[in-house]
PDB file of C-alpha atoms in Angstrom:
ATOM      1  CA  MET W  55       4.581  24.818  11.542  1.00 60.00           C
ATOM      2  CA  GLU W  56       1.424  26.317  13.133  1.00 61.00           C
ATOM      3  CA  THR W  57       3.264  29.454  14.227  1.00 62.00           C
ATOM      4  CA  THR W  58       4.739  29.827  10.747  1.00 83.00           C
ATOM      5  CA  LEU W  59       1.331  29.338   9.122  1.00 88.00           C
ATOM      6  CA  LYS W  60      -0.210  31.996  11.361  1.00 91.00           C
ATOM      7  CA  GLN W  61       2.536  34.401  10.371  1.00 88.00           C
ATOM      8  CA  VAL W  62       2.150  33.626   6.667  1.00 86.00           C
ATOM      9  CA  LEU W  63      -1.631  33.987   6.804  1.00 93.00           C
ATOM     10  CA  HIS W  64      -1.161  37.400   8.396  1.00 92.00           C
ATOM     11  CA  ILE W  65       1.492  38.515   5.926  1.00 92.00           C
ATOM     12  CA  GLU W  66       0.061  37.010   2.734  1.00 93.00           C
ATOM     13  CA  TYR W  67      -3.690  37.344   3.336  1.00 94.00           C
ATOM     14  CA  GLY W  68      -4.003  39.979   6.022  1.00 93.00           C
ATOM     15  CA  ILE W  69      -5.594  37.427   8.364  1.00 93.00           C
ATOM     16  CA  PRO W  70      -4.281  38.013  11.898  1.00 91.00           C
ATOM     17  CA  GLY W  71      -4.642  35.754  14.933  1.00 88.00           C
ATOM     18  CA  ALA W  72      -6.176  32.784  13.116  1.00 92.00           C
ATOM     19  CA  ASP W  73      -6.960  29.534  14.898  1.00 94.00           C
ATOM     20  CA  ILE W  74      -5.587  26.656  12.839  1.00 95.00           C
ATOM     21  CA  LYS W  75      -6.680  23.029  13.033  1.00 94.00           C
ATOM     22  CA  LYS W  76      -5.324  20.186  10.918  1.00 92.00           C
ATOM     23  CA  LEU W  77      -7.955  18.343   8.872  1.00 90.00           C
ATOM     24  CA  TYR W  78      -8.042  14.957   7.154  1.00 80.00           C
ATOM     25  CA  GLY W  79      -6.329  14.724   3.790  1.00 77.00           C
ATOM     26  CA  TYR W  80      -4.655  11.952   1.817  1.00 77.00           C
ATOM     27  CA  ALA W  81      -3.146  13.711  -1.211  1.00 78.00           C
ATOM     28  CA  ASN W  82      -2.179  16.936   0.573  1.00 88.00           C
ATOM     29  CA  VAL W  83      -2.327  18.511   4.038  1.00 92.00           C
ATOM     30  CA  ASN W  84      -5.438  20.535   4.912  1.00 94.00           C
ATOM     31  CA  TYR W  85      -5.991  23.046   7.715  1.00 96.00           C
ATOM     32  CA  GLU W  86      -9.162  24.698   8.936  1.00 96.00           C
ATOM     33  CA  VAL W  87      -8.577  28.399   9.536  1.00 97.00           C
ATOM     34  CA  ARG W  88     -10.987  30.187  11.891  1.00 96.00           C
ATOM     35  CA  THR W  89     -11.113  33.943  12.265  1.00 93.00           C
ATOM     36  CA  LYS W  90     -13.615  36.457  13.585  1.00 88.00           C
ATOM     37  CA  GLU W  91     -14.515  37.294   9.993  1.00 83.00           C
ATOM     38  CA  GLY W  92     -14.997  33.740   8.704  1.00 91.00           C
ATOM     39  CA  ARG W  93     -13.649  30.249   8.115  1.00 96.00           C
ATOM     40  CA  TYR W  94     -11.273  28.989   5.454  1.00 97.00           C
ATOM     41  CA  VAL W  95      -9.431  25.868   4.356  1.00 97.00           C
ATOM     42  CA  LEU W  96      -5.693  26.207   3.829  1.00 96.00           C
ATOM     43  CA  LYS W  97      -4.336  23.501   1.536  1.00 95.00           C
ATOM     44  CA  GLN W  98      -0.648  22.569   1.566  1.00 94.00           C
ATOM     45  CA  TYR W  99       1.144  20.761  -1.271  1.00 94.00           C
ATOM     46  CA  HIS W 100       4.689  19.618  -1.963  1.00 91.00           C
ATOM     47  CA  GLU W 101       5.959  21.305  -5.110  1.00 90.00           C
ATOM     48  CA  LYS W 102       6.164  18.932  -8.067  1.00 88.00           C
ATOM     49  CA  GLU W 103       5.995  18.993 -11.827  1.00 86.00           C
ATOM     50  CA  ASP W 104       2.701  20.251 -13.290  1.00 90.00           C
ATOM     51  CA  LEU W 105       1.252  20.988  -9.825  1.00 94.00           C
ATOM     52  CA  ILE W 106       0.785  24.722 -10.395  1.00 94.00           C
ATOM     53  CA  ALA W 107      -0.905  24.167 -13.763  1.00 96.00           C
ATOM     54  CA  ILE W 108      -3.386  21.703 -12.234  1.00 96.00           C
ATOM     55  CA  LEU W 109      -4.122  23.983  -9.260  1.00 97.00           C
ATOM     56  CA  LEU W 110      -4.686  26.986 -11.524  1.00 97.00           C
ATOM     57  CA  ALA W 111      -7.076  24.917 -13.633  1.00 98.00           C
ATOM     58  CA  GLU W 112      -8.866  23.751 -10.481  1.00 98.00           C
ATOM     59  CA  ASN W 113      -9.202  27.349  -9.284  1.00 98.00           C
ATOM     60  CA  LYS W 114     -10.764  28.347 -12.613  1.00 98.00           C
ATOM     61  CA  VAL W 115     -13.367  25.620 -12.183  1.00 98.00           C
ATOM     62  CA  LEU W 116     -14.092  26.705  -8.607  1.00 98.00           C
ATOM     63  CA  ASN W 117     -14.375  30.372  -9.589  1.00 98.00           C
ATOM     64  CA  LEU W 118     -16.772  29.532 -12.415  1.00 98.00           C
ATOM     65  CA  LEU W 119     -18.957  27.383 -10.171  1.00 98.00           C
ATOM     66  CA  SER W 120     -18.851  29.893  -7.314  1.00 98.00           C
ATOM     67  CA  ASN W 121     -20.016  32.597  -9.708  1.00 98.00           C
ATOM     68  CA  GLN W 122     -22.866  30.551 -11.181  1.00 98.00           C
ATOM     69  CA  LEU W 123     -23.881  28.631  -8.028  1.00 98.00           C
ATOM     70  CA  PRO W 124     -22.788  30.878  -5.144  1.00 97.00           C
ATOM     71  CA  GLY W 125     -22.330  29.377  -1.725  1.00 97.00           C
ATOM     72  CA  SER W 126     -22.034  25.791  -2.938  1.00 98.00           C
ATOM     73  CA  PHE W 127     -18.303  25.580  -3.614  1.00 98.00           C
ATOM     74  CA  GLN W 128     -15.038  26.579  -1.970  1.00 98.00           C
ATOM     75  CA  GLU W 129     -14.241  29.880  -3.630  1.00 98.00           C
ATOM     76  CA  PRO W 130     -10.471  30.497  -3.914  1.00 98.00           C
ATOM     77  CA  VAL W 131      -9.073  33.443  -1.939  1.00 97.00           C
ATOM     78  CA  LYS W 132      -6.214  35.437  -3.433  1.00 96.00           C
ATOM     79  CA  THR W 133      -3.286  36.845  -1.486  1.00 96.00           C
ATOM     80  CA  LYS W 134      -3.008  40.567  -0.774  1.00 95.00           C
ATOM     81  CA  ASP W 135      -0.881  40.794  -3.929  1.00 95.00           C
ATOM     82  CA  GLY W 136      -3.532  39.092  -6.039  1.00 96.00           C
ATOM     83  CA  ALA W 137      -1.718  35.748  -6.325  1.00 96.00           C
ATOM     84  CA  GLU W 138      -3.507  32.400  -6.477  1.00 96.00           C
ATOM     85  CA  PHE W 139      -0.920  30.721  -4.214  1.00 94.00           C
ATOM     86  CA  PHE W 140       2.082  31.374  -2.049  1.00 91.00           C
ATOM     87  CA  SER W 141       5.177  29.227  -1.504  1.00 90.00           C
ATOM     88  CA  LEU W 142       7.264  28.549   1.567  1.00 86.00           C
ATOM     89  CA  LYS W 143      10.698  26.936   1.784  1.00 83.00           C
ATOM     90  CA  SER W 144      10.736  24.050   4.260  1.00 76.00           C
ATOM     91  CA  ASP W 145      13.993  22.138   4.730  1.00 76.00           C
ATOM     92  CA  SER W 146      14.862  20.652   1.332  1.00 81.00           C
ATOM     93  CA  THR W 147      11.462  21.172  -0.296  1.00 85.00           C
ATOM     94  CA  THR W 148       9.113  23.966  -1.311  1.00 90.00           C
ATOM     95  CA  LEU W 149       5.563  23.960   0.013  1.00 91.00           C
ATOM     96  CA  ILE W 150       2.721  25.469  -2.016  1.00 94.00           C
ATOM     97  CA  PHE W 151      -0.334  26.890  -0.225  1.00 94.00           C
ATOM     98  CA  ARG W 152      -3.760  27.996  -1.408  1.00 96.00           C
ATOM     99  CA  LEU W 153      -6.680  29.348   0.588  1.00 97.00           C
ATOM    100  CA  LEU W 154     -10.329  28.438   0.003  1.00 98.00           C
ATOM    101  CA  ARG W 155     -13.520  29.524   1.719  1.00 97.00           C
ATOM    102  CA  PHE W 156     -15.002  26.978   4.124  1.00 97.00           C
ATOM    103  CA  LEU W 157     -18.358  25.352   3.358  1.00 97.00           C
ATOM    104  CA  VAL W 158     -20.506  25.039   6.464  1.00 96.00           C
ATOM    105  CA  GLY W 159     -22.591  21.910   6.882  1.00 98.00           C
ATOM    106  CA  GLU W 160     -22.469  18.215   7.667  1.00 98.00           C
ATOM    107  CA  LEU W 161     -20.924  15.560   5.461  1.00 97.00           C
ATOM    108  CA  LEU W 162     -23.137  13.010   3.738  1.00 98.00           C
ATOM    109  CA  ALA W 163     -21.240  10.302   5.630  1.00 97.00           C
ATOM    110  CA  ASP W 164     -22.471  11.711   8.950  1.00 98.00           C
ATOM    111  CA  VAL W 165     -26.190  12.214   8.301  1.00 98.00           C
ATOM    112  CA  GLU W 166     -29.201   9.943   7.918  1.00 97.00           C
ATOM    113  CA  HIS W 167     -29.760   8.950   4.311  1.00 98.00           C
ATOM    114  CA  THR W 168     -33.214   9.506   2.865  1.00 98.00           C
ATOM    115  CA  PRO W 169     -34.647   9.310  -0.670  1.00 98.00           C
ATOM    116  CA  GLU W 170     -35.238  13.067  -0.521  1.00 98.00           C
ATOM    117  CA  LEU W 171     -31.590  13.681   0.318  1.00 98.00           C
ATOM    118  CA  PHE W 172     -30.397  11.404  -2.461  1.00 98.00           C
ATOM    119  CA  GLU W 173     -32.678  13.088  -4.985  1.00 98.00           C
ATOM    120  CA  SER W 174     -31.171  16.433  -3.994  1.00 98.00           C
ATOM    121  CA  LEU W 175     -27.716  14.922  -4.593  1.00 98.00           C
ATOM    122  CA  GLY W 176     -28.694  14.070  -8.150  1.00 98.00           C
ATOM    123  CA  ARG W 177     -30.050  17.582  -8.752  1.00 98.00           C
ATOM    124  CA  PHE W 178     -26.953  19.177  -7.283  1.00 98.00           C
ATOM    125  CA  LEU W 179     -24.574  17.189  -9.473  1.00 98.00           C
ATOM    126  CA  ALA W 180     -26.613  17.918 -12.580  1.00 98.00           C
ATOM    127  CA  GLU W 181     -26.680  21.657 -11.839  1.00 98.00           C
ATOM    128  CA  MET W 182     -22.908  21.613 -11.397  1.00 98.00           C
ATOM    129  CA  ASN W 183     -22.389  19.593 -14.573  1.00 98.00           C
ATOM    130  CA  ASN W 184     -24.638  21.983 -16.504  1.00 98.00           C
ATOM    131  CA  VAL W 185     -22.312  24.849 -15.609  1.00 98.00           C
ATOM    132  CA  LEU W 186     -19.226  22.864 -16.613  1.00 98.00           C
ATOM    133  CA  LEU W 187     -20.556  21.456 -19.897  1.00 97.00           C
ATOM    134  CA  ASP W 188     -19.142  24.301 -21.993  1.00 95.00           C
ATOM    135  CA  HIS W 189     -16.040  24.913 -19.887  1.00 98.00           C
ATOM    136  CA  ARG W 190     -12.779  23.953 -21.556  1.00 97.00           C
ATOM    137  CA  ASP W 191      -9.322  23.786 -20.029  1.00 98.00           C
ATOM    138  CA  PRO W 192      -6.323  22.276 -21.876  1.00 97.00           C
ATOM    139  CA  THR W 193      -4.563  21.306 -18.644  1.00 97.00           C
ATOM    140  CA  ILE W 194      -7.512  19.268 -17.394  1.00 98.00           C
ATOM    141  CA  GLU W 195      -8.253  17.791 -20.807  1.00 97.00           C
ATOM    142  CA  ALA W 196      -4.641  16.627 -21.164  1.00 96.00           C
ATOM    143  CA  ARG W 197      -4.544  15.100 -17.683  1.00 95.00           C
ATOM    144  CA  GLN W 198      -3.745  11.367 -17.572  1.00 92.00           C
ATOM    145  CA  TYR W 199      -4.976  10.272 -14.164  1.00 91.00           C
ATOM    146  CA  GLU W 200      -5.447   6.757 -12.823  1.00 92.00           C
ATOM    147  CA  TRP W 201      -8.528   7.805 -10.815  1.00 92.00           C
ATOM    148  CA  ASP W 202     -10.321   8.746 -14.043  1.00 95.00           C
ATOM    149  CA  ILE W 203     -12.604   5.818 -14.877  1.00 93.00           C
ATOM    150  CA  LEU W 204     -12.076   6.569 -18.555  1.00 94.00           C
ATOM    151  CA  GLN W 205      -8.376   5.730 -18.092  1.00 94.00           C
ATOM    152  CA  ILE W 206      -9.144   2.150 -17.095  1.00 92.00           C
ATOM    153  CA  ASP W 207      -6.125   0.861 -19.035  1.00 92.00           C
ATOM    154  CA  MET W 208      -3.837   2.588 -16.521  1.00 93.00           C
ATOM    155  CA  THR W 209      -5.076   0.241 -13.797  1.00 91.00           C
ATOM    156  CA  ARG W 210      -5.613  -3.023 -15.676  1.00 89.00           C
ATOM    157  CA  ASP W 211      -2.219  -4.527 -14.807  1.00 91.00           C
ATOM    158  CA  LEU W 212      -2.756  -3.775 -11.104  1.00 93.00           C
ATOM    159  CA  ALA W 213      -5.182  -6.684 -10.876  1.00 94.00           C
ATOM    160  CA  SER W 214      -2.158  -8.980 -10.637  1.00 94.00           C
ATOM    161  CA  PHE W 215      -1.501  -7.592  -7.130  1.00 96.00           C
ATOM    162  CA  ILE W 216      -4.826  -8.947  -5.818  1.00 97.00           C
ATOM    163  CA  ARG W 217      -3.822 -12.066  -3.905  1.00 96.00           C
ATOM    164  CA  ASN W 218      -7.265 -13.622  -3.602  1.00 97.00           C
ATOM    165  CA  SER W 219      -7.865 -15.380  -6.913  1.00 97.00           C
ATOM    166  CA  GLN W 220     -11.655 -15.044  -6.757  1.00 97.00           C
ATOM    167  CA  ASP W 221     -11.448 -11.292  -6.153  1.00 97.00           C
ATOM    168  CA  ARG W 222      -8.889 -10.981  -8.931  1.00 96.00           C
ATOM    169  CA  LYS W 223     -11.164 -12.838 -11.373  1.00 97.00           C
ATOM    170  CA  ILE W 224     -14.033 -10.434 -10.579  1.00 96.00           C
ATOM    171  CA  VAL W 225     -11.846  -7.431 -11.422  1.00 95.00           C
ATOM    172  CA  GLU W 226     -10.541  -9.079 -14.596  1.00 95.00           C
ATOM    173  CA  TYR W 227     -14.101  -9.993 -15.622  1.00 96.00           C
ATOM    174  CA  TYR W 228     -15.281  -6.393 -15.403  1.00 94.00           C
ATOM    175  CA  HIS W 229     -12.224  -5.163 -17.271  1.00 94.00           C
ATOM    176  CA  GLN W 230     -13.212  -7.588 -20.025  1.00 96.00           C
ATOM    177  CA  GLN W 231     -16.841  -6.444 -19.924  1.00 96.00           C
ATOM    178  CA  TYR W 232     -15.718  -2.837 -20.226  1.00 95.00           C
ATOM    179  CA  HIS W 233     -13.641  -3.524 -23.318  1.00 95.00           C
ATOM    180  CA  GLN W 234     -16.354  -5.603 -24.976  1.00 97.00           C
ATOM    181  CA  ILE W 235     -19.437  -3.544 -24.131  1.00 95.00           C
ATOM    182  CA  VAL W 236     -18.441   0.004 -23.136  1.00 94.00           C
ATOM    183  CA  ARG W 237     -15.384   0.788 -25.273  1.00 95.00           C
ATOM    184  CA  PRO W 238     -17.237   0.585 -28.642  1.00 96.00           C
ATOM    185  CA  LEU W 239     -19.733   3.183 -27.343  1.00 95.00           C
ATOM    186  CA  LEU W 240     -17.158   5.741 -26.157  1.00 95.00           C
ATOM    187  CA  PRO W 241     -16.893   7.844 -29.362  1.00 94.00           C
ATOM    188  CA  GLY W 242     -20.569   8.785 -29.156  1.00 94.00           C
ATOM    189  CA  MET W 243     -20.780   9.487 -25.437  1.00 95.00           C
ATOM    190  CA  ARG W 244     -20.788  12.991 -23.932  1.00 96.00           C
ATOM    191  CA  LYS W 245     -17.611  14.227 -22.283  1.00 97.00           C
ATOM    192  CA  SER W 246     -17.104  17.121 -19.900  1.00 98.00           C
ATOM    193  CA  ILE W 247     -14.963  18.396 -17.079  1.00 98.00           C
ATOM    194  CA  ILE W 248     -16.286  16.632 -13.974  1.00 98.00           C
ATOM    195  CA  HIS W 249     -15.550  16.623 -10.244  1.00 98.00           C
ATOM    196  CA  SER W 250     -14.975  12.854 -10.432  1.00 98.00           C
ATOM    197  CA  ASP W 251     -15.040  12.159  -6.677  1.00 97.00           C
ATOM    198  CA  ALA W 252     -18.514  12.839  -5.278  1.00 98.00           C
ATOM    199  CA  ASN W 253     -18.098  10.537  -2.293  1.00 97.00           C
ATOM    200  CA  ASP W 254     -19.811  10.845   1.088  1.00 97.00           C
ATOM    201  CA  LEU W 255     -16.817  12.657   2.625  1.00 96.00           C
ATOM    202  CA  ASN W 256     -16.895  15.378  -0.055  1.00 97.00           C
ATOM    203  CA  ILE W 257     -20.633  16.080  -0.141  1.00 98.00           C
ATOM    204  CA  VAL W 258     -21.956  18.816   2.188  1.00 98.00           C
ATOM    205  CA  VAL W 259     -25.508  18.643   3.551  1.00 98.00           C
ATOM    206  CA  ASN W 260     -27.776  21.202   5.197  1.00 98.00           C
ATOM    207  CA  ASP W 261     -31.431  20.596   6.196  1.00 98.00           C
ATOM    208  CA  ASN W 262     -31.597  17.203   4.459  1.00 97.00           C
ATOM    209  CA  GLN W 263     -30.470  18.739   1.154  1.00 98.00           C
ATOM    210  CA  VAL W 264     -27.103  18.524  -0.574  1.00 98.00           C
ATOM    211  CA  SER W 265     -25.772  22.068  -0.437  1.00 98.00           C
ATOM    212  CA  GLY W 266     -22.128  21.807  -1.477  1.00 98.00           C
ATOM    213  CA  LEU W 267     -19.239  19.776  -2.817  1.00 98.00           C
ATOM    214  CA  ILE W 268     -15.593  19.984  -1.768  1.00 97.00           C
ATOM    215  CA  ASP W 269     -12.209  18.652  -2.907  1.00 96.00           C
ATOM    216  CA  PHE W 270     -11.746  19.107  -6.655  1.00 97.00           C
ATOM    217  CA  GLY W 271      -8.347  17.404  -6.598  1.00 95.00           C
ATOM    218  CA  ASP W 272      -9.566  14.632  -8.915  1.00 96.00           C
ATOM    219  CA  VAL W 273     -11.082  16.959 -11.529  1.00 98.00           C
ATOM    220  CA  VAL W 274     -10.765  15.422 -14.996  1.00 98.00           C
ATOM    221  CA  TYR W 275     -12.151  15.633 -18.513  1.00 98.00           C
ATOM    222  CA  SER W 276     -14.094  12.398 -18.773  1.00 97.00           C
ATOM    223  CA  LEU W 277     -17.441  10.862 -19.580  1.00 97.00           C
ATOM    224  CA  LEU W 278     -20.220  13.031 -18.174  1.00 97.00           C
ATOM    225  CA  LEU W 279     -21.991   9.861 -17.088  1.00 97.00           C
ATOM    226  CA  ASN W 280     -19.072   9.008 -14.795  1.00 97.00           C
ATOM    227  CA  GLU W 281     -19.996  11.890 -12.475  1.00 98.00           C
ATOM    228  CA  LEU W 282     -23.304  10.238 -11.715  1.00 98.00           C
ATOM    229  CA  ALA W 283     -21.849   6.722 -11.650  1.00 97.00           C
ATOM    230  CA  ILE W 284     -19.232   7.628  -9.043  1.00 98.00           C
ATOM    231  CA  ALA W 285     -21.759   9.365  -6.796  1.00 98.00           C
ATOM    232  CA  ILE W 286     -24.144   6.411  -6.995  1.00 98.00           C
ATOM    233  CA  THR W 287     -21.373   3.920  -6.219  1.00 97.00           C
ATOM    234  CA  TYR W 288     -20.382   5.663  -2.996  1.00 98.00           C
ATOM    235  CA  SER W 289     -23.951   6.481  -1.942  1.00 98.00           C
ATOM    236  CA  VAL W 290     -25.410   2.972  -2.268  1.00 98.00           C
ATOM    237  CA  MET W 291     -22.378   1.150  -0.875  1.00 96.00           C
ATOM    238  CA  TRP W 292     -23.371  -1.254   1.924  1.00 94.00           C
ATOM    239  CA  LYS W 293     -27.082  -0.604   1.325  1.00 97.00           C
ATOM    240  CA  GLU W 294     -29.333  -3.698   1.455  1.00 95.00           C
ATOM    241  CA  ASP W 295     -31.138  -2.635  -1.738  1.00 97.00           C
ATOM    242  CA  PRO W 296     -28.614  -0.551  -3.687  1.00 97.00           C
ATOM    243  CA  LEU W 297     -30.709  -0.244  -6.847  1.00 97.00           C
ATOM    244  CA  GLN W 298     -33.630   1.267  -4.943  1.00 98.00           C
ATOM    245  CA  TRP W 299     -31.304   3.825  -3.355  1.00 98.00           C
ATOM    246  CA  ALA W 300     -29.808   4.667  -6.754  1.00 98.00           C
ATOM    247  CA  LEU W 301     -33.182   5.577  -8.260  1.00 98.00           C
ATOM    248  CA  PRO W 302     -33.738   8.921  -6.464  1.00 98.00           C
ATOM    249  CA  ILE W 303     -30.213  10.053  -7.357  1.00 98.00           C
ATOM    250  CA  ILE W 304     -30.843   9.255 -11.025  1.00 98.00           C
ATOM    251  CA  LYS W 305     -34.263  10.947 -10.917  1.00 98.00           C
ATOM    252  CA  GLY W 306     -32.856  14.135  -9.386  1.00 98.00           C
ATOM    253  CA  TYR W 307     -30.086  14.230 -11.962  1.00 98.00           C
ATOM    254  CA  CYS W 308     -32.374  13.606 -14.948  1.00 98.00           C
ATOM    255  CA  ASP W 309     -34.866  16.244 -13.787  1.00 98.00           C
ATOM    256  CA  VAL W 310     -32.113  18.805 -14.425  1.00 98.00           C
ATOM    257  CA  LEU W 311     -29.855  17.161 -17.001  1.00 98.00           C
ATOM    258  CA  PRO W 312     -31.464  14.177 -18.764  1.00 96.00           C
ATOM    259  CA  LEU W 313     -29.176  11.273 -19.541  1.00 92.00           C
ATOM    260  CA  SER W 314     -28.387  10.649 -23.198  1.00 86.00           C
ATOM    261  CA  ILE W 315     -25.541   9.164 -25.166  1.00 66.00           C
TER     262      ILE W 315
END
């Protein structure tokens, strides 16, 4: 496949002699592309229903963010013909490819955590959310996705697969709490298009400051508050005092985009 990818990159993007390295990915295959001119990420998908619509919507989000906050997001790269993607027949399936610019830096998972760093994470997310507040996309808004916290009903029945009864009761308890406490508040809460997966493997850091965010594959139209909640959950996981570590993230966020119903 590497030889074929090199040929396609040359033909479709005018990128000759690229060095290609496979990267981690769970929903699709990712490759790092290195050239003398720069670095890219080539993403590979299996063609399926609604895939193109979702990827086009994701590219619109990335283009908007790249325009408003340059250098912080993976700007999509079009083919020589101006296309957002290219396809390649492989055995009995069709593979879809898109090219994004590479964000240089370390991942939050690989650096020392400090209150200053976490405060910058809050600011970064709020700045991104500010840009997206007025952005509308029917494809994203119509998306029914089990990773969207707002779609909690899509996962409720899965609790039955938890073998440990104590663990299962904890999950069922919080489902109940959600329906009793959170659900009545939903009509008055702010919604927006959000990244929805600001975990420590998606957050890019330079000089003890969050400088970028990658992987918009989980982008959804959901509660704005969920953006912050997801980031806090991943950031404070395994910390001895999680609430203390959450505070600088919340402060950084509220300095830019104050929380409100």
